[in-house]
CSV table of C-alpha atoms and ligand atoms in Angstrom, one decimal:
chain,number,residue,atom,x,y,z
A,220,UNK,CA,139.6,36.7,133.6
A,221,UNK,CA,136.7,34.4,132.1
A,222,UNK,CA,133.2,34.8,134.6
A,223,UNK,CA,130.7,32.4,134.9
A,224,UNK,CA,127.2,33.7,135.8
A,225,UNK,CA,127.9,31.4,138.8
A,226,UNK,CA,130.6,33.6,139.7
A,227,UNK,CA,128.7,36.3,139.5
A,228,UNK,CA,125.9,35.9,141.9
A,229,UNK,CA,128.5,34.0,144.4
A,230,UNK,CA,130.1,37.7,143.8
A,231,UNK,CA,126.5,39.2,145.0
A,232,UNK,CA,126.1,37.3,147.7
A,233,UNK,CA,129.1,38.7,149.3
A,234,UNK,CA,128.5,42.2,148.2
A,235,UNK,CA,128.2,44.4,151.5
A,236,UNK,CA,126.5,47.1,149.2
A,237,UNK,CA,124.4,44.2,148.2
A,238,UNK,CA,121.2,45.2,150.5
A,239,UNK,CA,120.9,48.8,149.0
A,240,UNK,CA,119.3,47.9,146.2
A,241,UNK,CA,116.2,47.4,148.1
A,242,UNK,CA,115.8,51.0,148.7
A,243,UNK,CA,114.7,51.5,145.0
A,244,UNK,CA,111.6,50.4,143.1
A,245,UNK,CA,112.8,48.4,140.2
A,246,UNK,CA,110.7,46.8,137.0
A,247,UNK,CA,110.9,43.3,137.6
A,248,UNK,CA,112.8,42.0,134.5
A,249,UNK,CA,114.4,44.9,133.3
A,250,UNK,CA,117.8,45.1,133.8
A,251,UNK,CA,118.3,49.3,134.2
A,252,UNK,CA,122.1,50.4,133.0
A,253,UNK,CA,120.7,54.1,132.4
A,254,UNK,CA,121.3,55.3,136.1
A,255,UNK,CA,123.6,57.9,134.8
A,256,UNK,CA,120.8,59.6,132.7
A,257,UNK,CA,118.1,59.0,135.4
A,258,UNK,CA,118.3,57.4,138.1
A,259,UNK,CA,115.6,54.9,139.0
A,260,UNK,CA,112.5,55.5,141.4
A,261,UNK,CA,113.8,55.9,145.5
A,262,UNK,CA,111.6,53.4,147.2
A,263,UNK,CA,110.8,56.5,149.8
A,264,UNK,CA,109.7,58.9,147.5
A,265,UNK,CA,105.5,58.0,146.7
A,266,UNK,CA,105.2,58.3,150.5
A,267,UNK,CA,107.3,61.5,150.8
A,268,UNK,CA,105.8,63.2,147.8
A,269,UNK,CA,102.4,62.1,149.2
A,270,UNK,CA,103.1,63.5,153.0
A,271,UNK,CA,104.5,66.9,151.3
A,272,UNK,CA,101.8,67.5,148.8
A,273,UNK,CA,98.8,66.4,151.0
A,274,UNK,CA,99.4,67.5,154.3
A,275,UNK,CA,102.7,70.3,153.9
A,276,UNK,CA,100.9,72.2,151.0
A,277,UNK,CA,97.3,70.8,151.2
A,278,UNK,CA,96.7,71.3,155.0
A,279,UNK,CA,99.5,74.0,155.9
A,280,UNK,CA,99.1,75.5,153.0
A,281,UNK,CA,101.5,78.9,152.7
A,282,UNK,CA,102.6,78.3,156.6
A,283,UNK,CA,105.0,75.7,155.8
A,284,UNK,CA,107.5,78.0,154.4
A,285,UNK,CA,107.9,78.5,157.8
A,286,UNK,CA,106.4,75.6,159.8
A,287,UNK,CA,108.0,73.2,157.4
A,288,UNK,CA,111.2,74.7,157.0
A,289,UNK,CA,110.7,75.0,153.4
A,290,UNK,CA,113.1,77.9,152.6
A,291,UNK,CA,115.8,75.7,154.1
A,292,UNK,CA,115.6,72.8,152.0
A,293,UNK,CA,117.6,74.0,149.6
A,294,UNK,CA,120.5,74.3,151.9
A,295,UNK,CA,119.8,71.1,154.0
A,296,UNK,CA,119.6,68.5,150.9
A,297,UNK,CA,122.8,71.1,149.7
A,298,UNK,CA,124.9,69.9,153.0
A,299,UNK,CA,124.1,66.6,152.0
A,300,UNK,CA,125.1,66.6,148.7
A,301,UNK,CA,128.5,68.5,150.2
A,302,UNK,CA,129.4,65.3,152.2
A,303,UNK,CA,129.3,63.5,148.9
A,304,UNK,CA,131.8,66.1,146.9
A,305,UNK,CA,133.9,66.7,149.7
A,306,UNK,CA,132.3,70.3,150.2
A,307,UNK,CA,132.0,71.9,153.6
A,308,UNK,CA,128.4,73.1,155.4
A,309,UNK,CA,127.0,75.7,154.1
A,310,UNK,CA,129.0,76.0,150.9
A,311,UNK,CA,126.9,74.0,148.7
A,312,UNK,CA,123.2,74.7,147.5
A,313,UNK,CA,120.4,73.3,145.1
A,314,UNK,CA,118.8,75.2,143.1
A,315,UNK,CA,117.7,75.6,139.5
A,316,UNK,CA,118.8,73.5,136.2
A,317,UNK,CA,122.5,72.6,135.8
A,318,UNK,CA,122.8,74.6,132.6
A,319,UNK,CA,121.5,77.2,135.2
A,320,UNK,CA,124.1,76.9,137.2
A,321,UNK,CA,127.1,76.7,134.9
A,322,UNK,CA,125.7,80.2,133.4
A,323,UNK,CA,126.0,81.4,137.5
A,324,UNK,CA,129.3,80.2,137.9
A,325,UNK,CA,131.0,80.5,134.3
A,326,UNK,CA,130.2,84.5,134.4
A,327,UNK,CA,130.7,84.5,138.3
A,328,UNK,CA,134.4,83.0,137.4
A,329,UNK,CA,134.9,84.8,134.5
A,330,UNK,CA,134.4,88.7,136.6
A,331,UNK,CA,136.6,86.9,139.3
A,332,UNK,CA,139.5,86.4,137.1
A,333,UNK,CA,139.3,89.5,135.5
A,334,UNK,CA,139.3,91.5,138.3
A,335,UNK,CA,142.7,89.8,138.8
A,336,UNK,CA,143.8,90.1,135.6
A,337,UNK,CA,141.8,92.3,132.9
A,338,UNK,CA,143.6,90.9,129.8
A,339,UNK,CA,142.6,87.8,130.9
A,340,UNK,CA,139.1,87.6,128.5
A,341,UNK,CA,139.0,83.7,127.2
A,342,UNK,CA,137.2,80.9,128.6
A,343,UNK,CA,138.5,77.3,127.7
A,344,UNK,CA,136.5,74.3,127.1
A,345,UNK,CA,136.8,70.9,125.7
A,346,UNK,CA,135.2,70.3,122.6
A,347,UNK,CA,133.7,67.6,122.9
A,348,UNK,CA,131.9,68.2,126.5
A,349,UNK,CA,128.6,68.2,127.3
A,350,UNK,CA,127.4,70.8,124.6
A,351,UNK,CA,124.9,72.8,127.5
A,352,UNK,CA,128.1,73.4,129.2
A,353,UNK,CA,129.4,75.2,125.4
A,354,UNK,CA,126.0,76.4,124.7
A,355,UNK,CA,126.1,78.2,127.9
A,356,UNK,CA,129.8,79.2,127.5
A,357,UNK,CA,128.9,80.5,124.5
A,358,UNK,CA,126.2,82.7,125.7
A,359,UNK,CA,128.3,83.8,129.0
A,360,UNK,CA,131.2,85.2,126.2
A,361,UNK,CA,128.8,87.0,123.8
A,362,UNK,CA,127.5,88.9,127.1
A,363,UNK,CA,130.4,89.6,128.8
A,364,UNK,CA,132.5,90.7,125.6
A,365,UNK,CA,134.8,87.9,126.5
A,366,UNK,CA,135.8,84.3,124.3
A,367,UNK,CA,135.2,81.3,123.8
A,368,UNK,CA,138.4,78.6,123.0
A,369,UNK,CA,137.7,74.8,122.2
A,370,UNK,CA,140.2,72.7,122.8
A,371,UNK,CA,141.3,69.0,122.5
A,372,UNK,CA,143.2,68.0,125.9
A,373,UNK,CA,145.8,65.4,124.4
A,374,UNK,CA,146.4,62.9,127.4
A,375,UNK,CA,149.3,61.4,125.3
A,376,UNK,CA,152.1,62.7,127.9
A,377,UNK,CA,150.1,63.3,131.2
A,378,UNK,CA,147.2,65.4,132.1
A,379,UNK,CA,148.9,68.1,133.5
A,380,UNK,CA,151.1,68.6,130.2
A,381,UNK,CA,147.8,68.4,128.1
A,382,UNK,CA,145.7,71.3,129.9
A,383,UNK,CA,149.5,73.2,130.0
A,384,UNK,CA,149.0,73.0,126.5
A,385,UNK,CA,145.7,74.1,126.2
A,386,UNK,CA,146.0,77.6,128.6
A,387,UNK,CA,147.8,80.5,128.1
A,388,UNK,CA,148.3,84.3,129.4
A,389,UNK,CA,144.8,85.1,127.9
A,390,UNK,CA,142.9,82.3,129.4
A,391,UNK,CA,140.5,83.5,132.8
A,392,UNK,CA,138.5,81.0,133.1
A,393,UNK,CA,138.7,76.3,132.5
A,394,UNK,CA,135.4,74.6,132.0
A,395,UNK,CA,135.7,71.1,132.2
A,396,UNK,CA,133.1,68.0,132.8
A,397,UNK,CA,135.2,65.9,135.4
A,398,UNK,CA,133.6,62.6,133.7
A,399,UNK,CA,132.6,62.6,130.1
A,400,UNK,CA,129.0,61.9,129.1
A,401,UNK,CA,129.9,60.3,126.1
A,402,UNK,CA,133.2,58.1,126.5
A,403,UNK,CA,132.9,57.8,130.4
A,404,UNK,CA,136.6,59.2,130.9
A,405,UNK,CA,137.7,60.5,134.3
A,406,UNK,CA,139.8,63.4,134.9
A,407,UNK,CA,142.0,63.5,137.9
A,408,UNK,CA,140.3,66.9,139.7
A,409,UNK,CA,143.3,67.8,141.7
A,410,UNK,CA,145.9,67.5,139.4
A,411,UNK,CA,143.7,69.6,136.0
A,412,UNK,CA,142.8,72.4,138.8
A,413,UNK,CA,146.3,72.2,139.9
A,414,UNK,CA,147.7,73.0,136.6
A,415,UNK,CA,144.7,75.4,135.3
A,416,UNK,CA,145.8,77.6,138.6
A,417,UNK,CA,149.8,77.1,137.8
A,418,UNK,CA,148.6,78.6,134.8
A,419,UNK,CA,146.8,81.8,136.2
A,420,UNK,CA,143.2,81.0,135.8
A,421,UNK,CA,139.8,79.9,137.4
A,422,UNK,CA,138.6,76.3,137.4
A,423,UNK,CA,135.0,75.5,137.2
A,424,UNK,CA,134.0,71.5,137.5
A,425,UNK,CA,131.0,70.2,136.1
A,426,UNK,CA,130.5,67.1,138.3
A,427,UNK,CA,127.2,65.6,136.3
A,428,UNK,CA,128.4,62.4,136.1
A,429,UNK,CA,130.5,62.3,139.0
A,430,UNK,CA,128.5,63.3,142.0
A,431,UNK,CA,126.9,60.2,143.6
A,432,UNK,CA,129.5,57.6,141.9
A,433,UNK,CA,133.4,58.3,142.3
A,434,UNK,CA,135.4,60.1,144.9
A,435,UNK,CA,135.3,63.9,144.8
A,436,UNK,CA,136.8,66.1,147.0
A,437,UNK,CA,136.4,69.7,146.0
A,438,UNK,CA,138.6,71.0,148.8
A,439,UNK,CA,141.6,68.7,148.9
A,440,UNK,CA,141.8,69.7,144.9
A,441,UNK,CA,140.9,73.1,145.4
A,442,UNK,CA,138.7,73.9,143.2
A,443,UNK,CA,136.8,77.5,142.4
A,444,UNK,CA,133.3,76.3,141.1
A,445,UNK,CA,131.7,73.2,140.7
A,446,UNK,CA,127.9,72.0,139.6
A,447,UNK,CA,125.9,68.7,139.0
A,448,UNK,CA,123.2,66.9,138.4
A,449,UNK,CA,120.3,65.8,140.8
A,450,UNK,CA,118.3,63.1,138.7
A,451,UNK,CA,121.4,60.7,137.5
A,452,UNK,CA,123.6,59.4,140.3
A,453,UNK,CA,121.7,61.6,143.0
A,454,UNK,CA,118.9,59.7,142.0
A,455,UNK,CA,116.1,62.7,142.2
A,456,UNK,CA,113.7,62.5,140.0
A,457,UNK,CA,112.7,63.8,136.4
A,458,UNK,CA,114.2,67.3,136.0
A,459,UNK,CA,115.8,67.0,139.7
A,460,UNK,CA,117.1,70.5,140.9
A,461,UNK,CA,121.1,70.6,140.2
A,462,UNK,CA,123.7,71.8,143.0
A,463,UNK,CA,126.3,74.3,142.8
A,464,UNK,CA,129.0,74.8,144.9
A,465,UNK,CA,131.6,78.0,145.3
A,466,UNK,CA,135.2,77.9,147.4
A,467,UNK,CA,135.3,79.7,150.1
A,468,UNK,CA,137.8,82.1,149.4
A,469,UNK,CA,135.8,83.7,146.7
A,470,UNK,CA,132.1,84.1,148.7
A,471,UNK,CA,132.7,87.7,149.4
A,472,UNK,CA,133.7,88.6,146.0
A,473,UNK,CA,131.6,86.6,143.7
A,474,UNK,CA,128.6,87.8,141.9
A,475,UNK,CA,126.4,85.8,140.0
A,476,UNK,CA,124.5,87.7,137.0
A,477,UNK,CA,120.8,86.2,137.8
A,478,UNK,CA,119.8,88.5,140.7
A,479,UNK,CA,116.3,87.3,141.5
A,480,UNK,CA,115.1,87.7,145.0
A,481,UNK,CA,115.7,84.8,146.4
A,482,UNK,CA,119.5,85.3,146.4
A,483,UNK,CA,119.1,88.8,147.8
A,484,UNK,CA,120.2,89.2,151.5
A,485,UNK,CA,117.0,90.1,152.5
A,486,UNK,CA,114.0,88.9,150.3
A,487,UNK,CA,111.2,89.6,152.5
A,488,UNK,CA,112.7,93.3,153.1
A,489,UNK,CA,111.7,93.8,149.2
A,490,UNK,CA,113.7,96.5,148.8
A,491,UNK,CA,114.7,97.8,145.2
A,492,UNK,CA,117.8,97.5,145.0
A,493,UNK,CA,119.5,94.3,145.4
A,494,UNK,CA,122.4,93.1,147.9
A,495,UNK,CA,123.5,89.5,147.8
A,496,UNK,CA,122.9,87.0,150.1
A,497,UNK,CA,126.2,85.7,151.7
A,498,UNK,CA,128.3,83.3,149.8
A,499,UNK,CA,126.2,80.6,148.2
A,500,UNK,CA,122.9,81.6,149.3
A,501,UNK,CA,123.4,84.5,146.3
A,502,UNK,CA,123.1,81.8,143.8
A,503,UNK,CA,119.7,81.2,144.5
A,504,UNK,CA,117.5,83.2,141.8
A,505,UNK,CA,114.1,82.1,142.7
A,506,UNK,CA,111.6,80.1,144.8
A,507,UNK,CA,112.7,76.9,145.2
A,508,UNK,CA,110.7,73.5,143.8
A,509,UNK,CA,109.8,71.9,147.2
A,510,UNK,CA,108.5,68.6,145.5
A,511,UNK,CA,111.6,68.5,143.6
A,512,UNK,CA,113.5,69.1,146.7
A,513,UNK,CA,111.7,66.6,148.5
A,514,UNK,CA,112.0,64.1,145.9
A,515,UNK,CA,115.6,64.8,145.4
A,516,UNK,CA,116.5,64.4,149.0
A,517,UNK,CA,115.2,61.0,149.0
A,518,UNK,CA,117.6,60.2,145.8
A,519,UNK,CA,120.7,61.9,148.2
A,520,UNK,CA,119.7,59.6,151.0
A,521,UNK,CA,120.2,56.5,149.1
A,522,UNK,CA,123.5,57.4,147.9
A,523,UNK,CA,124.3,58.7,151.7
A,524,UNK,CA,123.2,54.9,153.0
A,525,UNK,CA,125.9,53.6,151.5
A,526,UNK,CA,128.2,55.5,154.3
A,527,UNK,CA,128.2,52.5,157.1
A,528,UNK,CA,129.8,50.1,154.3
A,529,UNK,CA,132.4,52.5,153.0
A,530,UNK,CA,130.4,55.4,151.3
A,531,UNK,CA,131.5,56.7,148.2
A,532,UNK,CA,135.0,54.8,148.1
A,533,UNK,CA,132.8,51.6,149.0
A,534,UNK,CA,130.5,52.5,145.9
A,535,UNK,CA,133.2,53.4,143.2
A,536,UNK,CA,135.3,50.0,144.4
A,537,UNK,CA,132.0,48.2,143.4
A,538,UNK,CA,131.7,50.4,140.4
A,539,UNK,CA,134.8,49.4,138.5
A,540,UNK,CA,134.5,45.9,139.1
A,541,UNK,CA,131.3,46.3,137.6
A,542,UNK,CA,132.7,48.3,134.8
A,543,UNK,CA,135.6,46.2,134.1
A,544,UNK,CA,133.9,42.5,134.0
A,545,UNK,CA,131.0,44.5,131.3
A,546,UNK,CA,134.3,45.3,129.5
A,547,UNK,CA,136.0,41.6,129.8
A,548,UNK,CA,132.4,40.0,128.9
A,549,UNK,CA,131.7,42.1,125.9
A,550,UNK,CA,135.3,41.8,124.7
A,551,UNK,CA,135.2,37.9,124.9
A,552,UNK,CA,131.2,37.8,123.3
A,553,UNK,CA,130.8,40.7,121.4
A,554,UNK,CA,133.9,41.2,119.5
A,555,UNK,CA,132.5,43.1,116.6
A,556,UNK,CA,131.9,45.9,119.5
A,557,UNK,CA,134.8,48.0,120.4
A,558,UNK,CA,135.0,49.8,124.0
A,559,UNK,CA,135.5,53.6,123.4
A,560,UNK,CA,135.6,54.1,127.6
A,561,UNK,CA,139.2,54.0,128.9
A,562,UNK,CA,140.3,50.6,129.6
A,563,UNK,CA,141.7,51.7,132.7
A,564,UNK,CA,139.5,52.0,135.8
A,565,UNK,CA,141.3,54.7,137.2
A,566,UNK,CA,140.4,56.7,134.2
A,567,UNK,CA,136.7,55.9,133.8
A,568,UNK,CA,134.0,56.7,135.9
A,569,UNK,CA,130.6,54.5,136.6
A,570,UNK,CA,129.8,54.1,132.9
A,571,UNK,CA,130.9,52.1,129.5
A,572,UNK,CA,130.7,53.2,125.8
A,573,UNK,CA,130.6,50.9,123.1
A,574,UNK,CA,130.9,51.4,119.3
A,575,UNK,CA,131.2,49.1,116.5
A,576,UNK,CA,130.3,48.3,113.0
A,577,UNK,CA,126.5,48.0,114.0
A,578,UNK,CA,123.8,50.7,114.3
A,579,UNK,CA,124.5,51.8,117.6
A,580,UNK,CA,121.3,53.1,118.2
A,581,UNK,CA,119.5,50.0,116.8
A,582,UNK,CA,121.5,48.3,119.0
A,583,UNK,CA,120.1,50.0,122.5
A,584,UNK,CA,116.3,49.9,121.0
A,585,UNK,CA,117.0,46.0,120.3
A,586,UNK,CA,118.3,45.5,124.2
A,587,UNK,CA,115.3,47.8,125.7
A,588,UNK,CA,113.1,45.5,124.4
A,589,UNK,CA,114.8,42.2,125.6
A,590,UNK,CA,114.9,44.1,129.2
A,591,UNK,CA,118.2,45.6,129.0
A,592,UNK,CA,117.8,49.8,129.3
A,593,UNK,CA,120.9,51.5,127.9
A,594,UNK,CA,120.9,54.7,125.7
A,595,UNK,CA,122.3,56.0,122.8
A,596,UNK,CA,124.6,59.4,122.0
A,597,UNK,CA,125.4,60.6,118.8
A,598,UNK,CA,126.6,60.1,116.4
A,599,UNK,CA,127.9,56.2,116.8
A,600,UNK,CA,127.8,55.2,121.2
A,601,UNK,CA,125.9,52.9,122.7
A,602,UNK,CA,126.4,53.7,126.8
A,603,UNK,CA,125.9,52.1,129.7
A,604,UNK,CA,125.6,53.3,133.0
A,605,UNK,CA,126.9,50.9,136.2
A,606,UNK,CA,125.1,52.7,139.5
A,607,UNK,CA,126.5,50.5,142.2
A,608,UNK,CA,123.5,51.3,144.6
A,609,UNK,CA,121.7,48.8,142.4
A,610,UNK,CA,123.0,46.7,139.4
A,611,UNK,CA,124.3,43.9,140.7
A,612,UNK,CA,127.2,41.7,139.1
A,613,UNK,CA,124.6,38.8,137.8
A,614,UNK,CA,122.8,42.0,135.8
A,615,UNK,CA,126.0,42.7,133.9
A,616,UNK,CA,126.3,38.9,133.1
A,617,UNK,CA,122.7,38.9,131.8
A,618,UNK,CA,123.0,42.1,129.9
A,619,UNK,CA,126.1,41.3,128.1
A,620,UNK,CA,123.9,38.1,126.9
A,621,UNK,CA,121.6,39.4,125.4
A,622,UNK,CA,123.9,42.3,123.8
A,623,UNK,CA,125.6,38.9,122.5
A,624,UNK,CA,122.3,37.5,121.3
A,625,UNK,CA,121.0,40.5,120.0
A,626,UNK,CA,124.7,40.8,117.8
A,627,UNK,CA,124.9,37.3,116.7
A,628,UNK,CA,121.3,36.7,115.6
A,629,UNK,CA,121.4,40.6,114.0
A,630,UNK,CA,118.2,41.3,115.7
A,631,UNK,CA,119.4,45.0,115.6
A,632,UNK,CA,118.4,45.0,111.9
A,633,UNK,CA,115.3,44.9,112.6
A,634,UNK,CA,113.4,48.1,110.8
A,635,UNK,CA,111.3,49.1,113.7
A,636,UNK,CA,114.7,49.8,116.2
A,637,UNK,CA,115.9,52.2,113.6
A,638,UNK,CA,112.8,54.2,114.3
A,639,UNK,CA,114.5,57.4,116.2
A,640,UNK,CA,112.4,58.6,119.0
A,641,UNK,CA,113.2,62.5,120.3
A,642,UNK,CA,115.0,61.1,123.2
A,643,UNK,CA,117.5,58.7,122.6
B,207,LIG,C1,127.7,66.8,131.8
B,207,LIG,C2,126.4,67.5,131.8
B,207,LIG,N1,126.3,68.8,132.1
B,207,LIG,C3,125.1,69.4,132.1
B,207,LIG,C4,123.9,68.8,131.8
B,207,LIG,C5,122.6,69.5,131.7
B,207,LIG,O1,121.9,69.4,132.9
B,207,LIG,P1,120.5,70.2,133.0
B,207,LIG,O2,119.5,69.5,132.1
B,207,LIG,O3,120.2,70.0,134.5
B,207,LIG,O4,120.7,71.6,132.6
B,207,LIG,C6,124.0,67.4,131.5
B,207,LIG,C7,122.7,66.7,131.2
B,207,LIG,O5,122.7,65.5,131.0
B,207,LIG,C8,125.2,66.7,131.5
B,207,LIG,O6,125.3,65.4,131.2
């Protein structure tokens, strides 16, 4: 399909989503495809942040862990976040750092199944996923006297052949990053947790980049453990508290090794020895960030005002179409770059990789400054990230022209956008 710009904002005037963009506070000019590393500013949060920290803490001062019902926000934005991953009430809770989480639920898993089965003493990862999810894997094994295998899942013959490949007798325990940070490629929940339990062992989900932009439902696939990220797709903030989410079936048996008093069953009883709180509540460690929290359930509503035009199914629907024109448009103007995300939309979640023969992360520091934010992940991707609560279809026209410009007039050689900053 050749687009026209005109197409394009004919395509946003009839976009029913079209009106949420309004409930964020966007640079004029810059054209933000980063949403999937941080998620731009909810238009509700100064005022929130302002009523929390002036009059919650200023005025009511310690009282509003009870007057304000602050020891419940963990749970409340949690039930919200549970309507987008297809969790039940009071299964889901935020609280501390992803990585935090993954170590909770990793080691949780990894007892789980061994209680099962004792020979089974291997955790199996991909290699190339989000490296906090290995670094913690990593650390979980060395504790626990368990391993650590690294695998490449081969989707050549099907998904379900490639992780059949990948498990064996030994394995307790899957750790898998639904979509990849890098590449952008989706993996079908149900049918990997269907085959990870054919073979015997636990399946923990790390729904980072899912949450907030495609269709999860951790029920209908099952699932034993699941985390993600607040401040991408969830839209929370900076350093946004991360959720993390347990089945049902396992709340009376799972133990989670960061026993801080918070997760105890009675904190305020300050006994000495500890007794877990029931079910998810035991993954809490300690007090919870209420400004965080607050900002964070700001970033949920946004995503959750999507629900009277179609929710989440409304939002994916508009972000493969974004996703797949980027694709079409950079194919047809930028042919030196090459599109490391699948080509198929049923495969890819809200977010396009490019590579090429270019300087990839020249390249993004080129576009930042002609108002185009992507970002940059080693060693050679230059990734974009679609957020459907806000880029609209005329942004993906406009960014793929200047990515053109930038190519064809070889601004990226420019000494200064070689200049690596920490962050990238
Ligand atoms: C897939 C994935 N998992 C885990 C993390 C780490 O999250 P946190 O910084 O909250 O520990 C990230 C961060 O970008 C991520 O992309």
């Amino acid at each position: 399909m050749r687009w026209t710009r005109q197409a394009c904002v004919a395509l946003d005037a009839d976009d029913v989503l079209g009106e949420l963009r309004g409930l964020f506070i966007l640079p004029e000019g810059r054209i933000y495809l980063d949403g999937n590393s941080l998620g731009p500013l909810p238009a509700a949060v100064p005022g929130v942040l302002q009523r929390v920290a002036t009059q919650e803490w200023g005025e009511d001062l310690i009282s509003s862990w009870n007057t304000h019902e602050w020891l419940q926000l963990p749970q409340r934005v949690g039930d919200k976040i549970a309507r987008l991953v297809g969790a039940g009430p009071g299964e889901l809770i935020v609280t501390d750092s992803t990585s935090i989480n993954l170590a909770k639920v990793v080691s949780a898993a990894l007892s789980l199944a061994r209680d099962r089965s004792p020979h089974r003493t291997e955790i199996v990862s991909e290699r190339t996923n989000f490296p906090s999810d290995l670094y913690v894997a990593e650390g979980v094994v060395h504790m626990a006297g368990a391993s650590l295998r690294l695998v490449h899942l081969d989707p050549a013959g099907g998904i379900s052949a490639a992780v059949s490949d990948v498990v064996s007798d030994d394995t307790a325990v899957v750790l898998l990053t639904q979509v990849d940070y890098r590449t952008g490629r989706m993996l079908d929940l149900a049918e990997v947790t269907a085959a990870v339990h054919r073979s015997g062992a636990l399946m923990v989900w790390d729904l980072a980049h899912s949450a907030g932009a495609v269709p999860v439902d951790l029920h209908a696939a099952d699932a034993d453990f699941a985390v993600g990220c607040g401040y991408k797709y969830l839209n929370g903030g900076p350093g946004a508290p991360s959720f993390v989410w347990m089945h049902p079936r396992w709340a009376a048996a799972a133990r989670q090794p960061l026993q801080g008093w918070l997760g105890h069953e009675q904190p305020f009883a300050f006994d000495a020895g500890y007794r877990p709180a029931p079910g998810i509540l035991g993954f809490q460690a300690g007090t919870p960030p209420i400004l965080s929290l607050a900002a964070l359930e700001c970033g949920v509503d946004t995503v959750l005002a999507a629900e009277p035009f179609g929710g989440v199914a409304a939002l994916r629907a508009k972000s493969t179409a974004l996703t797949s024109m980027f694709i079409d448009l950079v194919d047809e103007r930028c042919p030196i770059l090459r599109t490391v995300s699948p080509r198929s939309a049923a495969e890819r979640g809200s977010q396009v990789a490019l590579t090429g023969d270019v300087d990839a992360y020249a390249l993004v520091q080129a576009l930042v400054d002609r108002g185009v934010t992507g970002d940059f992940r080693a060693p050679e991707v230059a990734r974009f990230g679609f957020a459907p609560l806000y880029i609209r279809f005329v942004d993906v026209w406009d960014a793929v022209d200047r990515l053109a410009e930038v190519i064809d007039s070889e601004a990226w050689r420019e000494p200064r956008f070689a200049q690596r900053a920490p962050v990238t």
